[in-house]
Each structure stands twice: as structure tokens, then as C-alpha cells.
Amino acid sequence: MATLIIVESPAKAKTIKGFLGRNYTVKASLGHVRDLPRSKFGIDLENNFEPRYITIRGKGPVLKELREAAKKADRILLATDPDREGEAIAWHLAEALNIQDDKCRIDFHEITKSQVRQSVKEPRPIAQPLVDAQQARRVLDRIVGYKLSPLLWAKVKPGLSAGRVQSVAVKLIVDREREIEAFVPEEYWSVTALLQTGRGEQFEAKLLNKAGKKIKLPNEEAARQVEQDVTPASWVVSDVKTTTRLRNPAAPFTTSTMQQEAARKLGFAAKRTMRVAQQLYEGLPLGKLGTHGLITYMRTDATRVSPEAIAEVRSFIKETHGADYLPKKPRQFASKKGAQQAHEAIRPTSVLLTPEQVKPHLSRDQFRLYKLIWDRFVASQMSSAKFDATSVDIAVQDYLFRATGSRLIFPGFLKIYVEGKDENDLENELGDRLLPALEIDEVLALQKLDLQQHFTQPPPRYSEASLVKTLEEEGIGRPSTYAPIIDTIQERGYVYLEEKRFRPTELGTIVVDLLSESFPQLLDVGFTAALETQLDQIEEGALSWQSVISDFYGPFAQDLEKAHEELERITVQDQESDVICDKCGRNMVYKLGRFGRFLACPGYPECKNTKPILDEIGVECALCKQENRPDGKLVRRRTRNGRFFFGCSNYPECTFTSWQQPVAEVCPHCGRNMALRKKGSEEPVCVNKECPGGEG
């Protein structure tokens, strides 16, 4: 029996074809074949929000090819991705190809020979609730986007857009920026004692409390009072506690935790992570091993793992690391509320395909992400790490100082994987911080008292990882939407990345304020999360998608009409810089382009002069001095791919460039600026490839 299988991508088609016999033809739809029209609203508001779908421009030849293949087939199976988007693509294909067979849908969470062959034996009907959930999201987003955008064109400027989820994401970034601007630092002091035992061993202890109450030192005077009180006093060990602490491994990846960890550890943007994960899922040629899908489906919010995969990884751990590294029972991880339990976590399709084994066949990005997923999954089923944690209290008058130490006594899962942390997460349990053996009533000698001034810090700006984490925690969007949300808000010019942290533009702030004033519900985090819950309930078959849209549209339409009548037009002024246009003499203004901020002449179109924003590092260019060019300053620049490098402000006259940060010190051999090979290093080296004494 001739069978036609339709998937989304050619790569996926090629992998699946390799698992099946001659009676199977596998074709790719190249994603969606039908959608709402781009040039029209496409929603019939008077007819229960009925969407009017058309064939996507450019997909006519694809559909023609699929129809011709369908005529030659005895049965057609739709093997699109196992989520609501994939279900909707399958539904549109069934409509476009007029497939009459009820059981035409197959799916698999991993593209392996066993899974594919099993799935083709068990076709099922298209799940209409999943289609309805995707349709509801599409219609909602179309209503918000196509109704709000004209308002922004009329009240702010042409070309702007708004979105049901993207606008809330921008508001999070704007609100955080305002928190930072409004933050008033508070001074406080810390006191750390360097103590010595009678055996000459030294360690540090920090001031904890006074008279049993936590002590705050708001200024130097308070810190000096502590110094005055404790310096002549006797220091005595009052308590010693040693406990064994366990640290458990993290769950295998969901979409959001994978994006967060790839951002922290690999420096990947969410979009890059998802693109590479798609390649690993769809299958790659592995030489003599054949073509394999290396990971399970990468859009998931569940941490569930199949019993077969758990059995395989436990056997692998025992064989490669020994029984001590294997817990008595398999680990089970709780998924967040509302997670789709039909899906598994992101894991290797076979743990036996180790990163080292497949490395020769993968690109650098593919290998790094696969290794991250593989390591995380294997670690998730390993034994806990064990630490000896020691806490020592030292009494001096009515003050209490405390010293803490830890020692890793069994690495467990840490042998292969250490979870990344955000910059503002100061926890550090991994390094050994050993204390000398101390006993109660032991007298110690004060060697030094260190008084340090500090100031409270504002909340940090969002990184990609922390923004994804916040969106997930707040219930805004879903795993498949995080990457496109982050992409969109940057493309629209509402936010930009600086030092890997999001900052709002003036335009982003204006749009958020305007929408917050007229559509407070739409930009409310709680309302957006509640709407996401309703969309999930559509997927479960508990709600009608038209009723959810109707409940939303009534108040929204009223707010929209009121906003058009009452809002005044806002003029967005470009921020002026102190840089003078060298062609017409005007002060240049800041603009936001595809590759970040730049300077442009306000006299456009008469004057089209633009300049990059020079981020000076306070170092003069030695090459310019050699060649008698004036005012050569070394600056940090950004490539089109977003990577930073260092160059000269006199470019293109001066061609000095370096990936490493230059310093003022010059090379004695070639006379060019030396550079720090690694961030935080102290010894500069010459990076001039042509220098006989350099390390270029």
C-alpha cells in the first residue's frame, strides 16, 4: 500500500524517509500552507469571529506537488510537530488536500526508527481542541495587532505595532528600567574579622548580630563603634555545627530552562537556541551510524521522562560511573501546573549517542547544545552531591561573628554537570571553603578587622535568560513563543540589548505608557496570564474558542473606540547627542537600526550622514601614534552578528582591531597596543599576528 507522509521540513522528511521502506513517500509542506491574509483583517467579527484563510503566497507550487503526490497514494499521514501549531498545520493540510480519512494524523516526540515505525501503525484523528487552541491564539493576536497598530500609527508614528504578549514583555522591561531610575542606594557597612588559632591557622568570620538581634551598620560611625568594642575583647568559639548537606540535580530541560541555560552557558539568544534544537530534533547524518534525530521534541513545558529512557540512562550511569552515582530509585520531577504531560522533557533520543561520539558530524553550535542537553539529562538521574558544611560562631562581648565552610565529599551529579546561574544569584556551593578544626571555648586571636562600605543595588536589568524565566513564572506566553517575542520587541525598536541586558528605547516607553493608559487590562500581567490559562482550557476541550474571543473582544472594542477619540497625538523626539555632523554641522541624534543604536544626522534626507556610537575604553591607539594620526581612540564595536570587538575611532584610516580588550601598554617589538587575552587576566600579551615577539 502506497503511503504519503507529510512533514514540515525537508530535513525531517529526509530523516523519516531513511527509516521506512519503498512504499512510503515523504514530502515537506515547508511549514504552514494556509494562513490569514496579510493585507486584510481576515476575521469576520459579525460571524462568530470566523477566520478567512487563504493559501500563503509562494505556497501554491508546494500544494500542487502535495496534491499530485496525494493522488498516487492509497493513504495520507500527516506527521507535523506534536503540539498545537503542528496540529493546526495538519488540519490545514487535511482541508487543502481534501483528506477524507478520519485517522490521518501521526506524531512522535523523537525522530527515531522505532518511534516512526510504531507511529505509522497507529494513526489517529486530528485533535480538534488543539486546532481550536491554535486558532484562538491566531485570532486573538490578529485582533490585537490589526486593531491596535493603526491606533499607534495615528497617535505616535507609522510603522509601529502592538501585540497581546509582546507589549506585556516590553512593559516588564520598561517597569524594570523605572525601578532602576527611581532606586535610591542606601549605605551599609560590613565587618569581617581575620582570626587565628593557637596553631597559627587563619580564617575569616563575618559580623552576624548583637545581643541576639541582627545588626545593621548604616554608616562608618556604626562600623567604627563595633571596631572599638571588639578589638580589645576576647574572641571565643561559642558553637560549632557540622552537617552533611545534599544538593540535588536539576530536572531535564523544558523549552524555557533550555533557553535560559543556553543563554547563560553558551551565550545563545533564544532564537539561536531554538534553531539549533530544531536541527538536532529533525535529524542529522552521523556517518556510519546513519541519520538520527538526536533529541526529543524541543517545545515542551513538561519534565516527564519515559520509563524506557530512564532505564537506559540508569544503566549507562552504572556502567560508566559506578553504583555510587546511581540513586536507589529513578528521580521524578514535578512539572509546573498546566504542563502538557503528553510531552516529555527535552532529552537525548539515546544516551548511548554520547556528545564525543557524534561530535565529528555536528557543527560547533549543534555539538555545544547537544552536549548541554545530554549532560543535563544524565545528571538529572545521578546521585546527589554531598557537602560537609561547617558553621562556627565566635562570641566577642555581646557580638556574634560567624564563619562558614564547606567541603565537597562526594560529587555525585556535579561530576558531569553544574547548573548555570544568573549574575545576580550570588550563591556558590561548589568550591571548598575549609575551616580549621575548632572546638567550643577555644580562644582565638584577632589579626585584622576589615570594615567595608557598601551600597544597596537596584534590581538588575533583564537578560534574555531572566526575561524568559520571568515570562514563564508569570504565565505570559508559552514555550514556543518566547524566542519570537524577544526577537519581535527588538526588531520593532522598543528595546535593545546593551551588555547582554535589555533596555527600553524612548519609543518603547511611549508605546507602553499609551497602551497602559487606554488598555490597562491588556498590559496587565495577571490578565494576560489568565487569558493564557483560558487558551489552555480550549486545548483541553473545556472551553469554546469563540466564547473566549467574544469575552475578550467586547471590552477591548470599547477601549479602542475611546482611545481613538480621546488620545492626543504624541511626538517622539530623537535623543540628541553632543556629536557634531562633520558634513553639515548639526548635532547628530540617536537612532535604532537592525544592528543596534547608531548616530544619524537630523537633516535627513538632505544629509544622510551616519556614524557608529563610539564606546571608548580610555586607551589611545598606539598604531595611530606611530603613523602620526591625531586623536586615535580605541573603542568597542559590534559585528553584524552582535559580537563585540575592539577597533580604532579613526577607522577606516586606522585598521587596528582586536577580539581581546586592548590596554595602554605597548608591545616592545612592534609598538602596538597589547591586550588582555582573557577577561579578568592581568598579564597583557601582543595580539599582532605579524609581530615577531607576539602571541597573535
XYZ file of C-alpha atoms in Angstrom, residues 109-115 250-254 258 277 279-283 286 292-298 300 302-314 316-317 344-358 362 366-381 416-417:
77
model
C 8.205 13.095 20.262
C 11.504 11.791 18.949
C 12.506 11.023 15.365
C 13.959 7.551 15.744
C 13.383 4.436 13.664
C 11.369 2.661 16.376
C 9.166 5.694 17.109
C 18.033 19.937 38.269
C 15.268 18.450 36.147
C 15.936 17.722 32.469
C 15.276 20.663 30.198
C 11.962 22.233 29.270
C 16.978 25.159 27.892
C 17.484 22.458 18.726
C 18.159 20.709 13.701
C 19.003 18.221 16.462
C 15.364 17.090 16.649
C 14.765 16.709 12.913
C 17.797 14.531 12.349
C 26.059 10.712 11.623
C 19.292 10.234 13.548
C 17.123 12.667 15.426
C 19.340 13.375 18.424
C 16.864 14.954 20.856
C 13.180 14.711 21.697
C 10.756 17.463 20.693
C 12.113 20.812 21.818
C 7.673 21.388 25.854
C 6.945 19.090 30.935
C 9.764 17.357 32.845
C 8.360 13.840 32.396
C 10.718 11.181 31.027
C 9.660 7.854 29.524
C 10.384 4.678 31.560
C 12.491 3.341 28.673
C 14.726 6.419 28.622
C 15.124 6.284 32.421
C 16.094 2.601 32.282
C 18.672 3.323 29.578
C 20.281 6.260 31.368
C 20.406 4.435 34.719
C 24.595 3.949 31.405
C 25.363 5.743 34.687
C 8.467 14.537 27.541
C 11.264 16.764 28.722
C 14.000 17.608 26.212
C 16.474 14.726 26.318
C 18.753 12.732 24.012
C 16.848 10.148 21.971
C 19.532 7.711 23.122
C 22.001 8.448 25.881
C 24.336 5.951 24.190
C 24.920 8.553 21.450
C 27.415 10.485 23.557
C 28.476 14.016 22.600
C 32.041 12.837 21.908
C 30.767 10.086 19.625
C 28.681 12.400 17.423
C 27.957 18.184 14.161
C 24.983 21.714 17.330
C 27.636 19.974 19.417
C 27.585 22.536 22.221
C 23.794 22.493 22.568
C 23.606 18.693 22.278
C 26.269 18.318 24.969
C 24.346 20.717 27.223
C 21.127 18.693 26.776
C 22.926 15.352 27.146
C 24.836 16.414 30.282
C 21.734 17.875 31.915
C 19.684 14.735 31.246
C 22.312 12.281 32.503
C 22.958 14.418 35.594
C 19.218 14.534 36.350
C 19.260 10.793 37.122
C 29.377 15.960 34.788
C 27.116 18.996 35.140
